[in-house]
Amino acid sequence: MPTYQEFAIGGVEEVTLKLTAQETEQFRKVAAEVADGLPHPGLANPALLDGPDLLADIELAARWLPTRLARALSHFRKAGNAHGTLIVRNVPIDDDLPPTPADGVAPDWSRLPLATVAQLAMVSWLGDVIAYADEKSGRLVQDIVPVKGAERRQENSGSVMLELHTEDGFHPFKPDFVTLLCLRADHERRALTTSGAITRALPRLSAECVSTLRRPLFRIRHSSSFGGTGTDAVSMPLPVLSGPDAEPELIADFHAMEADGEGAARALDELRHAMIAVMVGTVLDAGDLIVVDNRAAVHGRTDFQPRYDGQDRWLRRCFGVLDLRLSRGLRAAGSHVCEPLPPGGRP
């Protein structure tokens, strides 16, 4: 089975937007105005973010973001791009960052009001924010950091190579978009956030492989970070590919996906090889935000070496969906957080 290091991981310059100093300052002023109105120590309680009034205020303020940024996010929402990935550099973040949280949870979200509002504002151009009570306590904005003792886990707390995957692909209301905002890069700047788009991989797949991937012969085991559904919970049988032939939608997880039969296993392995061959990656620095179209691309990360010194790699994650109403049967009125899935993981 090939590793990322066996392939040349290209850049994503053609899908990168670098904000000018003037644009960053404009964005900072908009985000700071909203952040100043947040209830303090409000962000220490994640539930206070999950309110229609606050999110509406952020969405309205987001209409004053720099024009190039708003246009890029709007276009990505509607049409995507060849890599299923958009990178925005020089996003405003808080100047005085606390130490990277050792346990994976920022102790007081009120210490990060600017980064929180900036990320939520960008997500509002992509759709509506969504979160899951089973994951990270239902936080709308989640901390992604290495946790000591979890180095080899295939989840956000690990530091070994993270396999390409669809985010929460097992969930009936998985995100349409995944955003990751970097507050702190890893010490050696070796952690590449990677992604691979299905449209670029398709020409490398045989007709037999594509046909097999379109059949419901695959299940995804729930991530161990998705608590409450049981360690043996798996999705219903599902196809890897669906939708139009030229631009299909994709659900794949090359660590947690199980194939029903040898033919399905071969097809999944063929897809993995193709995805790695077209994969692109970038090191995220402080103020970089990456958006992955979770319907068209899978994403992962190369390995890195944490030091657990308070200065380790720190990303913040936030999900968006195009149609929040689809999940209304699994959310309390006015909430953006999906209630826990029942044991076994099926609603």
Short mmCIF file of C-alpha atoms in Angstrom, two decimals:
data_model
loop_
_atom_site.label_atom_id
_atom_site.label_comp_id
_atom_site.label_asym_id
_atom_site.label_seq_id
_atom_site.Cartn_x
_atom_site.Cartn_y
_atom_site.Cartn_z
CA MET A 1 0.00 0.00 0.00
CA PRO A 2 1.63 3.28 -1.09
CA THR A 3 2.32 6.09 1.35
CA TYR A 4 2.09 9.80 0.69
CA GLN A 5 5.87 10.08 0.56
CA GLU A 6 6.01 7.93 -2.58
CA PHE A 7 4.27 10.66 -4.57
CA ALA A 8 5.21 14.24 -5.36
CA ILE A 9 2.66 16.33 -3.51
CA GLY A 10 2.04 19.40 -5.61
CA GLY A 11 1.06 22.87 -4.56
CA VAL A 12 -2.33 24.51 -4.75
CA GLU A 13 -1.32 27.97 -5.89
CA GLU A 14 -4.11 28.11 -8.46
CA VAL A 15 -6.76 27.75 -5.75
CA THR A 16 -5.10 30.03 -3.19
CA LEU A 17 -6.29 33.53 -2.36
CA LYS A 18 -3.76 35.69 -0.49
CA LEU A 19 -5.40 38.64 1.18
CA THR A 20 -3.58 41.95 0.94
CA ALA A 21 -2.66 43.87 4.08
CA GLN A 22 -5.56 46.22 3.37
CA GLU A 23 -8.02 43.33 2.93
CA THR A 24 -6.82 41.65 6.12
CA GLU A 25 -7.30 44.88 8.05
CA GLN A 26 -10.80 45.32 6.62
CA PHE A 27 -11.64 41.75 7.63
CA ARG A 28 -10.15 42.32 11.09
CA LYS A 29 -12.30 45.39 11.71
CA VAL A 30 -15.50 43.58 10.71
CA ALA A 31 -14.67 40.54 12.89
CA ALA A 32 -13.58 42.68 15.83
CA GLU A 33 -16.82 44.66 15.80
CA VAL A 34 -18.85 41.47 16.12
CA ALA A 35 -16.43 39.94 18.64
CA ASP A 36 -16.71 43.02 20.85
CA GLY A 37 -20.45 42.39 21.10
CA LEU A 38 -20.09 38.78 22.23
CA PRO A 39 -21.14 37.99 25.79
CA HIS A 40 -18.03 37.51 27.90
CA PRO A 41 -16.85 35.14 29.14
CA GLY A 42 -19.34 33.86 26.58
CA LEU A 43 -17.06 31.78 24.40
CA ALA A 44 -16.03 29.69 27.38
CA ASN A 45 -19.47 28.13 27.05
CA PRO A 46 -19.75 26.58 23.58
CA ALA A 47 -23.54 26.54 23.81
CA LEU A 48 -23.59 30.35 23.66
CA LEU A 49 -22.30 30.20 20.09
CA ASP A 50 -25.18 27.93 19.09
CA GLY A 51 -27.83 30.60 18.92
CA PRO A 52 -29.70 32.04 15.94
CA ASP A 53 -29.23 35.67 16.99
CA LEU A 54 -25.47 35.51 17.35
CA LEU A 55 -24.99 33.51 14.15
CA ALA A 56 -27.30 35.90 12.31
CA ASP A 57 -25.20 38.86 13.49
CA ILE A 58 -22.06 37.15 12.20
CA GLU A 59 -23.73 36.34 8.87
CA LEU A 60 -24.82 39.95 8.42
CA ALA A 61 -21.36 41.24 9.28
CA ALA A 62 -19.83 38.81 6.80
CA ARG A 63 -21.48 40.77 3.98
CA TRP A 64 -18.86 43.44 4.66
CA LEU A 65 -15.90 41.13 4.11
CA PRO A 66 -13.37 42.04 1.39
CA THR A 67 -14.99 41.68 -2.02
CA ARG A 68 -12.38 39.28 -3.41
CA LEU A 69 -12.80 36.98 -0.43
CA ALA A 70 -16.60 37.03 -0.53
CA ARG A 71 -16.56 36.36 -4.27
CA ALA A 72 -14.11 33.46 -3.92
CA LEU A 73 -16.16 31.81 -1.16
CA SER A 74 -19.42 32.31 -3.04
CA HIS A 75 -17.97 30.85 -6.24
CA PHE A 76 -16.54 27.87 -4.38
CA ARG A 77 -19.91 27.20 -2.78
CA LYS A 78 -21.65 27.17 -6.17
CA ALA A 79 -19.09 25.67 -8.52
CA GLY A 80 -16.13 24.33 -6.54
CA ASN A 81 -12.86 23.93 -8.45
CA ALA A 82 -10.61 21.24 -9.90
CA HIS A 83 -9.06 20.40 -6.53
CA GLY A 84 -12.18 20.62 -4.39
CA THR A 85 -10.10 22.89 -2.18
CA LEU A 86 -9.80 26.61 -1.50
CA ILE A 87 -7.04 28.21 0.56
CA VAL A 88 -7.22 31.71 2.00
CA ARG A 89 -4.08 33.22 3.50
CA ASN A 90 -3.75 36.17 5.92
CA VAL A 91 -7.06 35.60 7.70
CA PRO A 92 -7.07 37.74 10.88
CA ILE A 93 -6.53 35.84 14.12
CA ASP A 94 -6.02 36.91 17.72
CA ASP A 95 -2.61 38.44 18.44
CA ASP A 96 -2.13 36.99 21.92
CA LEU A 97 -2.64 33.24 21.57
CA PRO A 98 -2.82 31.04 24.67
CA PRO A 99 -0.72 27.86 24.75
CA THR A 100 -1.88 25.08 22.47
CA PRO A 101 -4.36 23.10 24.62
CA ALA A 102 -2.79 19.82 25.69
CA ASP A 103 -6.13 18.01 25.98
CA GLY A 104 -7.52 19.19 22.66
CA VAL A 105 -9.94 21.78 24.04
CA ALA A 106 -9.26 25.50 24.40
CA PRO A 107 -9.85 26.27 28.10
CA ASP A 108 -11.63 29.56 27.42
CA TRP A 109 -13.00 30.40 24.00
CA SER A 110 -13.23 34.07 24.96
CA ARG A 111 -9.45 34.17 24.46
CA LEU A 112 -10.02 33.61 20.72
CA PRO A 113 -12.92 35.88 19.76
CA LEU A 114 -11.36 37.24 16.56
CA ALA A 115 -10.44 33.84 15.11
CA THR A 116 -13.83 32.44 16.11
CA VAL A 117 -15.83 35.20 14.44
CA ALA A 118 -13.59 35.29 11.36
CA GLN A 119 -14.03 31.56 10.75
CA LEU A 120 -17.78 31.58 11.34
CA ALA A 121 -18.12 34.58 9.01
CA MET A 122 -16.34 32.71 6.22
CA VAL A 123 -18.46 29.61 6.78
CA SER A 124 -21.59 31.77 6.45
CA TRP A 125 -20.62 32.42 2.82
CA LEU A 126 -20.51 28.67 2.23
CA GLY A 127 -23.81 27.80 3.94
CA ASP A 128 -24.87 27.22 7.55
CA VAL A 129 -22.62 26.02 10.31
CA ILE A 130 -23.37 22.54 11.67
CA ALA A 131 -21.92 20.45 14.49
CA TYR A 132 -22.56 17.10 16.17
CA ALA A 133 -23.20 16.45 19.84
CA ASP A 134 -21.29 13.16 19.49
CA GLU A 135 -18.11 15.01 18.45
CA LYS A 136 -16.10 17.57 20.43
CA SER A 137 -19.09 18.12 22.75
CA GLY A 138 -21.08 19.70 19.94
CA ARG A 139 -18.79 22.73 19.64
CA LEU A 140 -19.41 24.80 16.52
CA VAL A 141 -15.72 25.67 16.37
CA GLN A 142 -13.42 22.86 17.42
CA ASP A 143 -9.77 22.67 18.40
CA ILE A 144 -7.56 20.30 16.40
CA VAL A 145 -4.29 19.64 18.22
CA PRO A 146 -1.98 16.69 18.92
CA VAL A 147 -2.75 14.94 22.19
CA LYS A 148 -0.07 13.03 24.07
CA GLY A 149 -0.72 9.31 23.98
CA ALA A 150 -2.91 9.57 20.87
CA GLU A 151 -0.08 9.91 18.37
CA ARG A 152 -1.02 6.85 16.30
CA ARG A 153 -4.75 7.40 16.20
CA GLN A 154 -6.41 7.96 12.83
CA GLU A 155 -8.22 11.03 14.05
CA ASN A 156 -7.59 14.70 14.70
CA SER A 157 -5.69 14.10 17.95
CA GLY A 158 -3.01 11.99 16.23
CA SER A 159 0.26 13.03 14.60
CA VAL A 160 1.01 10.06 12.32
CA MET A 161 -0.03 10.23 8.68
CA LEU A 162 -3.79 10.81 8.57
CA GLU A 163 -5.38 8.84 5.73
CA LEU A 164 -7.46 10.58 3.08
CA HIS A 165 -11.10 10.55 4.12
CA THR A 166 -14.51 12.15 3.80
CA GLU A 167 -15.24 14.02 7.03
CA ASP A 168 -17.88 12.16 9.07
CA GLY A 169 -18.83 10.20 5.96
CA PHE A 170 -20.81 7.76 8.10
CA HIS A 171 -23.19 10.47 9.35
CA PRO A 172 -26.55 10.90 7.58
CA PHE A 173 -26.00 14.69 7.64
CA LYS A 174 -22.28 14.94 7.08
CA PRO A 175 -20.75 18.37 6.36
CA ASP A 176 -20.72 19.74 2.83
CA PHE A 177 -17.69 21.87 3.65
CA VAL A 178 -14.83 21.49 6.12
CA THR A 179 -12.88 24.58 7.15
CA LEU A 180 -9.59 24.50 9.04
CA LEU A 181 -8.07 27.73 10.34
CA CYS A 182 -4.45 27.57 11.46
CA LEU A 183 -3.52 29.38 14.65
CA ARG A 184 -0.08 27.76 14.93
CA ALA A 185 1.97 25.67 12.52
CA ASP A 186 3.91 22.59 13.65
CA HIS A 187 7.46 23.28 14.79
CA GLU A 188 9.23 21.92 11.70
CA ARG A 189 6.51 23.03 9.26
CA ARG A 190 6.32 19.52 7.83
CA ALA A 191 2.61 18.79 8.34
CA LEU A 192 1.05 19.02 4.91
CA THR A 193 -2.73 19.26 4.84
CA THR A 194 -3.59 17.20 1.78
CA SER A 195 -6.62 16.76 -0.44
CA GLY A 196 -7.60 14.83 -3.54
CA ALA A 197 -10.52 15.58 -5.86
CA ILE A 198 -12.56 12.84 -7.49
CA THR A 199 -12.78 14.64 -10.86
CA ARG A 200 -9.00 14.56 -11.18
CA ALA A 201 -8.84 10.91 -10.14
CA LEU A 202 -11.59 9.65 -12.46
CA PRO A 203 -9.42 9.36 -15.62
CA ARG A 204 -7.14 6.99 -13.71
CA LEU A 205 -9.95 4.58 -12.82
CA SER A 206 -11.06 1.61 -14.91
CA ALA A 207 -14.68 1.37 -16.04
CA GLU A 208 -15.09 -1.73 -13.87
CA CYS A 209 -13.79 0.15 -10.84
CA VAL A 210 -16.19 3.06 -11.38
CA SER A 211 -19.11 0.70 -11.85
CA THR A 212 -18.28 -1.13 -8.60
CA LEU A 213 -17.81 2.10 -6.65
CA ARG A 214 -21.33 3.16 -7.64
CA ARG A 215 -22.87 0.15 -5.92
CA PRO A 216 -23.81 0.13 -2.18
CA LEU A 217 -21.02 -2.25 -1.24
CA PHE A 218 -19.23 -0.14 1.36
CA ARG A 219 -19.62 0.78 5.01
CA ILE A 220 -17.68 3.27 7.16
CA ARG A 221 -16.78 2.54 10.77
CA HIS A 222 -17.48 5.47 13.05
CA SER A 223 -14.46 7.42 14.18
CA SER A 224 -13.35 6.74 17.75
CA SER A 225 -13.52 10.52 18.29
CA PHE A 226 -17.25 10.37 17.53
CA GLY A 227 -18.34 9.26 21.00
CA GLY A 228 -21.63 7.70 21.99
CA THR A 229 -22.32 5.48 18.99
CA GLY A 230 -20.19 2.54 20.08
CA THR A 231 -16.81 1.39 18.86
CA ASP A 232 -18.35 -1.14 16.46
CA ALA A 233 -20.83 1.27 14.87
CA VAL A 234 -20.82 1.34 11.08
CA SER A 235 -22.81 3.18 8.45
CA MET A 236 -25.53 1.67 6.33
CA PRO A 237 -24.24 0.15 3.04
CA LEU A 238 -23.47 2.99 0.68
CA PRO A 239 -21.84 3.65 -2.69
CA VAL A 240 -18.53 5.50 -2.88
CA LEU A 241 -19.60 7.41 -5.99
CA SER A 242 -23.00 8.86 -6.83
CA GLY A 243 -24.46 11.53 -9.05
CA PRO A 244 -23.38 12.67 -12.54
CA ASP A 245 -20.78 10.60 -14.38
CA ALA A 246 -18.42 13.51 -15.05
CA GLU A 247 -18.72 15.16 -11.62
CA PRO A 248 -19.78 12.52 -9.10
CA GLU A 249 -20.07 13.00 -5.37
CA LEU A 250 -17.69 11.01 -3.23
CA ILE A 251 -17.78 9.31 0.17
CA ALA A 252 -14.57 7.48 1.02
CA ASP A 253 -12.38 6.72 4.01
CA PHE A 254 -9.24 4.74 3.31
CA HIS A 255 -8.78 3.85 6.96
CA ALA A 256 -12.31 3.19 8.20
CA MET A 257 -14.16 1.99 5.08
CA GLU A 258 -15.04 -1.68 4.75
CA ALA A 259 -15.72 -3.26 1.35
CA ASP A 260 -18.20 -6.08 0.80
CA GLY A 261 -16.32 -8.65 -1.26
CA GLU A 262 -13.01 -8.89 -3.10
CA GLY A 263 -14.20 -6.92 -6.12
CA ALA A 264 -15.27 -4.00 -3.95
CA ALA A 265 -11.98 -4.14 -2.03
CA ARG A 266 -10.01 -4.01 -5.30
CA ALA A 267 -12.06 -1.06 -6.50
CA LEU A 268 -11.46 0.82 -3.25
CA ASP A 269 -7.73 0.14 -3.46
CA GLU A 270 -7.66 1.35 -7.07
CA LEU A 271 -9.41 4.54 -6.00
CA ARG A 272 -6.90 5.11 -3.20
CA HIS A 273 -3.97 4.83 -5.61
CA ALA A 274 -5.65 7.28 -7.98
CA MET A 275 -6.44 9.75 -5.21
CA ILE A 276 -2.90 9.76 -3.87
CA ALA A 277 -1.56 10.28 -7.39
CA VAL A 278 -3.56 13.50 -7.82
CA MET A 279 -3.25 14.67 -4.24
CA VAL A 280 -2.11 18.20 -3.45
CA GLY A 281 -0.94 19.60 -0.16
CA THR A 282 0.21 22.67 1.68
CA VAL A 283 1.68 23.54 5.06
CA LEU A 284 -0.78 25.74 6.90
CA ASP A 285 0.73 28.74 8.67
CA ALA A 286 -0.93 31.01 11.22
CA GLY A 287 -3.77 32.87 9.51
CA ASP A 288 -4.23 30.28 6.74
CA LEU A 289 -7.71 28.81 6.27
CA ILE A 290 -8.40 25.84 4.02
CA VAL A 291 -11.86 24.88 2.76
CA VAL A 292 -12.45 21.33 1.50
CA ASP A 293 -15.55 20.44 -0.48
CA ASN A 294 -16.52 17.33 1.48
CA ARG A 295 -18.68 16.06 -1.40
CA ALA A 296 -16.01 16.27 -4.10
CA ALA A 297 -12.71 15.70 -2.30
CA VAL A 298 -11.12 13.71 0.50
CA HIS A 299 -8.49 15.20 2.76
CA GLY A 300 -5.75 14.10 5.14
CA ARG A 301 -2.42 15.16 6.61
CA THR A 302 1.19 14.03 6.54
CA ASP A 303 2.90 13.15 9.81
CA PHE A 304 4.62 15.59 12.14
CA GLN A 305 6.44 15.54 15.48
CA PRO A 306 4.68 17.26 18.39
CA ARG A 307 6.70 18.47 21.35
CA TYR A 308 3.85 19.06 23.83
CA ASP A 309 5.44 22.34 24.87
CA GLY A 310 2.42 24.61 24.47
CA GLN A 311 3.54 25.68 20.98
CA ASP A 312 2.39 22.68 18.94
CA ARG A 313 0.32 22.77 15.77
CA TRP A 314 -3.16 24.19 16.42
CA LEU A 315 -6.00 24.31 13.94
CA ARG A 316 -9.64 25.22 14.50
CA ARG A 317 -12.30 23.32 12.59
CA CYS A 318 -15.79 24.39 11.58
CA PHE A 319 -18.29 22.63 9.31
CA GLY A 320 -20.84 24.04 6.88
CA VAL A 321 -23.85 22.61 5.05
CA LEU A 322 -25.80 23.97 2.11
CA ASP A 323 -29.20 23.02 3.53
CA LEU A 324 -29.49 22.97 7.30
CA ARG A 325 -33.16 21.98 7.09
CA LEU A 326 -32.25 18.48 5.99
CA SER A 327 -31.08 17.72 9.53
CA ARG A 328 -33.98 19.39 11.35
CA GLY A 329 -35.28 16.05 12.65
CA LEU A 330 -32.01 15.53 14.51
CA ARG A 331 -31.65 19.04 15.97
CA ALA A 332 -33.43 20.95 18.70
CA ALA A 333 -35.35 23.99 17.52
CA GLY A 334 -32.98 26.86 16.79
CA SER A 335 -29.87 24.74 17.32
CA HIS A 336 -27.18 23.98 14.75
CA VAL A 337 -25.98 20.92 16.68
CA CYS A 338 -27.21 17.47 15.66
CA GLU A 339 -28.27 15.38 18.62
CA PRO A 340 -26.39 12.15 19.37
CA LEU A 341 -26.91 9.24 17.05
CA PRO A 342 -28.43 6.21 18.80
CA PRO A 343 -26.22 3.22 19.70
CA GLY A 344 -25.16 1.59 16.46
CA GLY A 345 -25.08 4.96 14.76
CA ARG A 346 -28.31 4.87 12.74
CA PRO A 347 -31.10 7.45 13.24
#
